[in-house]
Amino acid sequence: RANIFGSAQTISVIAYSPKRLSTSVVLPEKLTRLSNTSKANGALFSVNAGYWDVRIALPSTFLKLSGKQIAQTADFEKERVDGLVCIGKKKVVIDHCKAGEEARYAAKYNNILASGPMLIDDGVSVDHENYTKTLIDNAGGKDIGAYYTYIRRHPRTAMGTDKNGNVYLIVVDGRSEGNAEGVTIAELTKICEWLGLRDAINLDGGSSST
């Protein structure tokens, strides 16, 4: 727990070497608690990772598991989904990738999860504050989706890698005034900077973040 960004925060961070512990993306057969999925798969730790389309009960972003493509990124996700988590043998690679360009990674990795927005790409932090300001200016100052997604404080989940290839799972609790207020996308990026990450991506947020 800490007071940062002028607010009370509760942040959980797990760091590990993918050379010592394997990394898996799991798609449960039915909607259930993360703790149930974690226990059923013998995980030491886990986070909720992806976006979901409740209309078709499938992920709403590109997902490839064990060499088989399960889902592709829906049109309504393409504004915020701009990166991939690629799981290889004893390594995890996080890289910028626009929706529809996953094929250049698909031949190399059997397990791929698309998400976003990217927070840090090859050591360079993404300027989301400027990005959201531009969106709002273009919308004539109206409240648009980017305002709620990027600028307001919410619970957040992120994943990143450092210069040595270690993997970091980060969960910021939120919506609890005075205890855990959550962060904006820009603030989440700053946390990733403090942890020394060279690549980082937002995985989930809101009530799904756990």
Tab-separated table of C-alpha atoms in Angstrom:
chain	number	residue	atom	x	y	z
A	1	ARG	CA	0.000	0.000	0.000
A	2	ALA	CA	1.227	3.495	-0.765
A	3	ASN	CA	0.150	7.079	-1.234
A	4	ILE	CA	1.130	7.993	-4.791
A	5	PHE	CA	-0.322	10.262	-7.444
A	6	GLY	CA	-2.001	12.119	-4.577
A	7	SER	CA	-4.133	9.076	-3.803
A	8	ALA	CA	-4.202	5.912	-1.708
A	9	GLN	CA	-3.209	2.843	-3.685
A	10	THR	CA	-3.048	-0.899	-3.101
A	11	ILE	CA	-0.738	-2.548	-5.626
A	12	SER	CA	0.270	-6.203	-5.964
A	13	VAL	CA	3.345	-7.163	-7.989
A	14	ILE	CA	4.688	-10.630	-8.759
A	15	ALA	CA	7.987	-10.978	-10.624
A	16	TYR	CA	9.413	-14.274	-11.861
A	17	SER	CA	11.817	-15.773	-14.351
A	18	PRO	CA	10.122	-17.637	-17.238
A	19	LYS	CA	13.187	-19.874	-17.275
A	20	ARG	CA	12.177	-21.193	-13.850
A	21	LEU	CA	8.382	-21.026	-14.007
A	22	SER	CA	6.181	-21.713	-17.019
A	23	THR	CA	3.613	-19.175	-18.213
A	24	SER	CA	0.194	-20.217	-19.500
A	25	VAL	CA	-2.923	-18.559	-20.865
A	26	VAL	CA	-6.022	-20.487	-19.831
A	27	LEU	CA	-9.498	-20.165	-21.315
A	28	PRO	CA	-11.970	-21.749	-18.862
A	29	GLU	CA	-14.849	-23.752	-20.288
A	30	LYS	CA	-17.354	-21.580	-18.423
A	31	LEU	CA	-17.369	-18.275	-16.577
A	32	THR	CA	-16.001	-18.801	-13.090
A	33	ARG	CA	-13.876	-17.124	-10.462
A	34	LEU	CA	-10.208	-16.656	-11.209
A	35	SER	CA	-9.338	-18.556	-8.021
A	36	ASN	CA	-11.239	-21.604	-9.329
A	37	THR	CA	-9.427	-21.522	-12.673
A	38	SER	CA	-6.097	-21.024	-10.932
A	39	LYS	CA	-6.638	-23.977	-8.598
A	40	ALA	CA	-7.889	-26.239	-11.388
A	41	ASN	CA	-4.725	-25.609	-13.384
A	42	GLY	CA	-2.281	-25.911	-10.498
A	43	ALA	CA	-1.115	-22.291	-10.806
A	44	LEU	CA	1.098	-20.678	-8.197
A	45	PHE	CA	-0.438	-17.305	-9.076
A	46	SER	CA	-2.663	-15.862	-11.775
A	47	VAL	CA	-4.354	-12.700	-13.041
A	48	ASN	CA	-7.427	-12.080	-15.144
A	49	ALA	CA	-5.970	-11.229	-18.505
A	50	GLY	CA	-8.228	-10.503	-21.446
A	51	TYR	CA	-11.218	-8.657	-22.794
A	52	TRP	CA	-14.451	-10.551	-23.241
A	53	ASP	CA	-17.446	-10.357	-25.597
A	54	VAL	CA	-20.459	-11.308	-23.494
A	55	ARG	CA	-22.663	-11.599	-26.598
A	56	ILE	CA	-20.783	-14.617	-27.931
A	57	ALA	CA	-19.133	-15.769	-24.678
A	58	LEU	CA	-15.659	-15.641	-26.208
A	59	PRO	CA	-12.638	-13.371	-25.894
A	60	SER	CA	-13.017	-10.166	-27.913
A	61	THR	CA	-9.317	-10.044	-28.835
A	62	PHE	CA	-6.962	-12.282	-30.784
A	63	LEU	CA	-6.202	-15.469	-28.882
A	64	LYS	CA	-4.136	-18.461	-29.941
A	65	LEU	CA	-3.751	-21.433	-27.622
A	66	SER	CA	-1.649	-24.536	-28.281
A	67	GLY	CA	-1.302	-23.555	-31.928
A	68	LYS	CA	-5.021	-23.039	-32.532
A	69	GLN	CA	-6.581	-19.603	-33.073
A	70	ILE	CA	-9.550	-19.239	-30.729
A	71	ALA	CA	-10.643	-15.666	-31.413
A	72	GLN	CA	-9.760	-12.564	-33.394
A	73	THR	CA	-9.902	-8.934	-32.294
A	74	ALA	CA	-13.374	-7.470	-32.685
A	75	ASP	CA	-13.829	-4.146	-34.465
A	76	PHE	CA	-14.990	-2.420	-31.266
A	77	GLU	CA	-11.708	-3.341	-29.529
A	78	LYS	CA	-9.298	-2.137	-32.203
A	79	GLU	CA	-8.864	1.373	-30.754
A	80	ARG	CA	-7.308	0.132	-27.512
A	81	VAL	CA	-5.888	-3.262	-28.493
A	82	ASP	CA	-2.419	-2.644	-29.918
A	83	GLY	CA	-0.132	-5.287	-28.451
A	84	LEU	CA	0.526	-8.980	-27.957
A	85	VAL	CA	1.732	-11.248	-25.187
A	86	CYS	CA	3.593	-14.087	-26.910
A	87	ILE	CA	4.570	-17.099	-24.848
A	88	GLY	CA	7.545	-19.095	-26.042
A	89	LYS	CA	9.710	-21.767	-24.506
A	90	LYS	CA	11.143	-20.257	-21.325
A	91	LYS	CA	10.368	-16.690	-22.408
A	92	VAL	CA	7.554	-14.185	-22.689
A	93	VAL	CA	7.613	-11.485	-25.366
A	94	ILE	CA	5.421	-8.381	-25.217
A	95	ASP	CA	5.361	-6.345	-28.395
A	96	HIS	CA	3.398	-3.641	-30.175
A	97	CYS	CA	1.113	-5.114	-32.834
A	98	LYS	CA	-1.961	-3.632	-34.488
A	99	ALA	CA	-5.082	-5.762	-34.863
A	100	GLY	CA	-4.930	-7.773	-38.060
A	101	GLU	CA	-1.127	-8.017	-38.055
A	102	GLU	CA	-0.843	-11.005	-35.726
A	103	ALA	CA	0.236	-13.356	-38.537
A	104	ARG	CA	3.868	-12.250	-38.296
A	105	TYR	CA	3.939	-13.634	-34.742
A	106	ALA	CA	1.604	-16.594	-35.206
A	107	ALA	CA	4.188	-18.727	-36.998
A	108	LYS	CA	6.683	-18.323	-34.158
A	109	TYR	CA	4.489	-18.665	-31.056
A	110	ASN	CA	1.817	-21.242	-30.257
A	111	ASN	CA	0.291	-19.163	-27.457
A	112	ILE	CA	-0.598	-15.509	-28.077
A	113	LEU	CA	-2.931	-13.080	-26.319
A	114	ALA	CA	-3.780	-9.655	-27.778
A	115	SER	CA	-4.559	-6.806	-25.408
A	116	GLY	CA	-3.880	-3.139	-24.849
A	117	PRO	CA	-3.132	-0.428	-24.705
A	118	MET	CA	0.633	-0.836	-24.774
A	119	LEU	CA	2.228	1.057	-21.891
A	120	ILE	CA	5.931	0.733	-22.687
A	121	ASP	CA	7.364	-0.419	-26.007
A	122	ASP	CA	11.062	-1.311	-26.182
A	123	GLY	CA	11.910	1.033	-23.330
A	124	VAL	CA	9.800	3.953	-24.582
A	125	SER	CA	6.688	4.891	-22.603
A	126	VAL	CA	3.543	5.569	-24.631
A	127	ASP	CA	2.126	9.078	-24.176
A	128	HIS	CA	-1.507	8.233	-23.417
A	129	GLU	CA	-2.239	11.604	-21.829
A	130	ASN	CA	-1.619	13.332	-25.132
A	131	TYR	CA	-3.508	10.590	-26.978
A	132	THR	CA	-6.678	10.953	-24.910
A	133	LYS	CA	-6.521	14.749	-25.040
A	134	THR	CA	-6.454	14.528	-28.824
A	135	LEU	CA	-9.438	12.163	-28.868
A	136	ILE	CA	-11.483	14.420	-26.608
A	137	ASP	CA	-10.515	17.533	-28.585
A	138	ASN	CA	-11.577	15.796	-31.795
A	139	ALA	CA	-14.902	14.909	-30.167
A	140	GLY	CA	-15.564	18.568	-29.340
A	141	GLY	CA	-14.915	18.084	-25.638
A	142	LYS	CA	-17.658	15.475	-25.235
A	143	ASP	CA	-17.245	12.574	-22.832
A	144	ILE	CA	-16.207	9.635	-24.965
A	145	GLY	CA	-15.133	6.099	-24.230
A	146	ALA	CA	-11.446	6.991	-24.082
A	147	TYR	CA	-12.148	9.380	-21.209
A	148	TYR	CA	-13.501	6.598	-19.038
A	149	THR	CA	-11.020	3.990	-20.218
A	150	TYR	CA	-7.833	6.015	-20.043
A	151	ILE	CA	-8.242	9.121	-17.884
A	152	ARG	CA	-10.445	8.013	-14.993
A	153	ARG	CA	-9.005	5.922	-12.177
A	154	HIS	CA	-9.963	2.252	-12.246
A	155	PRO	CA	-8.609	-1.063	-11.025
A	156	ARG	CA	-5.966	-2.171	-13.549
A	157	THR	CA	-3.992	-5.276	-14.483
A	158	ALA	CA	-0.747	-5.121	-16.449
A	159	MET	CA	2.023	-7.429	-17.578
A	160	GLY	CA	5.597	-6.508	-18.399
A	161	THR	CA	9.144	-7.717	-18.912
A	162	ASP	CA	12.447	-6.193	-17.813
A	163	LYS	CA	15.836	-6.103	-19.565
A	164	ASN	CA	16.668	-9.583	-18.219
A	165	GLY	CA	13.456	-11.147	-19.498
A	166	ASN	CA	11.818	-11.442	-16.082
A	167	VAL	CA	8.028	-11.250	-16.164
A	168	TYR	CA	5.985	-8.919	-13.962
A	169	LEU	CA	2.277	-9.259	-13.172
A	170	ILE	CA	0.795	-6.092	-11.698
A	171	VAL	CA	-2.670	-5.605	-10.202
A	172	VAL	CA	-3.814	-2.225	-8.912
A	173	ASP	CA	-6.931	-2.399	-6.752
A	174	GLY	CA	-9.495	0.381	-7.074
A	175	ARG	CA	-12.867	2.001	-6.417
A	176	SER	CA	-12.263	2.039	-2.656
A	177	GLU	CA	-11.869	5.653	-1.558
A	178	GLY	CA	-9.064	6.259	0.917
A	179	ASN	CA	-7.794	2.689	0.566
A	180	ALA	CA	-7.383	1.742	-3.076
A	181	GLU	CA	-8.509	4.364	-5.554
A	182	GLY	CA	-7.169	2.868	-8.774
A	183	VAL	CA	-5.067	4.516	-11.462
A	184	THR	CA	-5.300	6.037	-14.900
A	185	ILE	CA	-3.521	4.438	-17.847
A	186	ALA	CA	-0.802	7.106	-17.603
A	187	GLU	CA	-0.320	6.344	-13.896
A	188	LEU	CA	-0.164	2.613	-14.612
A	189	THR	CA	2.556	3.360	-17.151
A	190	LYS	CA	4.483	5.289	-14.503
A	191	ILE	CA	4.309	2.300	-12.128
A	192	CYS	CA	5.755	0.116	-14.887
A	193	GLU	CA	8.551	2.643	-15.368
A	194	TRP	CA	9.369	2.530	-11.644
A	195	LEU	CA	9.607	-1.258	-11.845
A	196	GLY	CA	12.184	-0.946	-14.620
A	197	LEU	CA	10.108	-2.581	-17.347
A	198	ARG	CA	11.179	-2.331	-20.985
A	199	ASP	CA	7.897	-3.629	-22.367
A	200	ALA	CA	4.502	-3.498	-20.678
A	201	ILE	CA	0.869	-3.858	-21.654
A	202	ASN	CA	-2.497	-3.268	-20.000
A	203	LEU	CA	-4.349	-6.577	-19.705
A	204	ASP	CA	-7.653	-5.783	-18.064
A	205	GLY	CA	-9.405	-3.342	-15.773
A	206	GLY	CA	-12.492	-2.448	-13.819
A	207	SER	CA	-14.394	-5.124	-11.963
A	208	SER	CA	-12.606	-7.852	-13.945
A	209	SER	CA	-9.190	-6.855	-12.634
A	210	THR	CA	-8.047	-9.334	-9.979
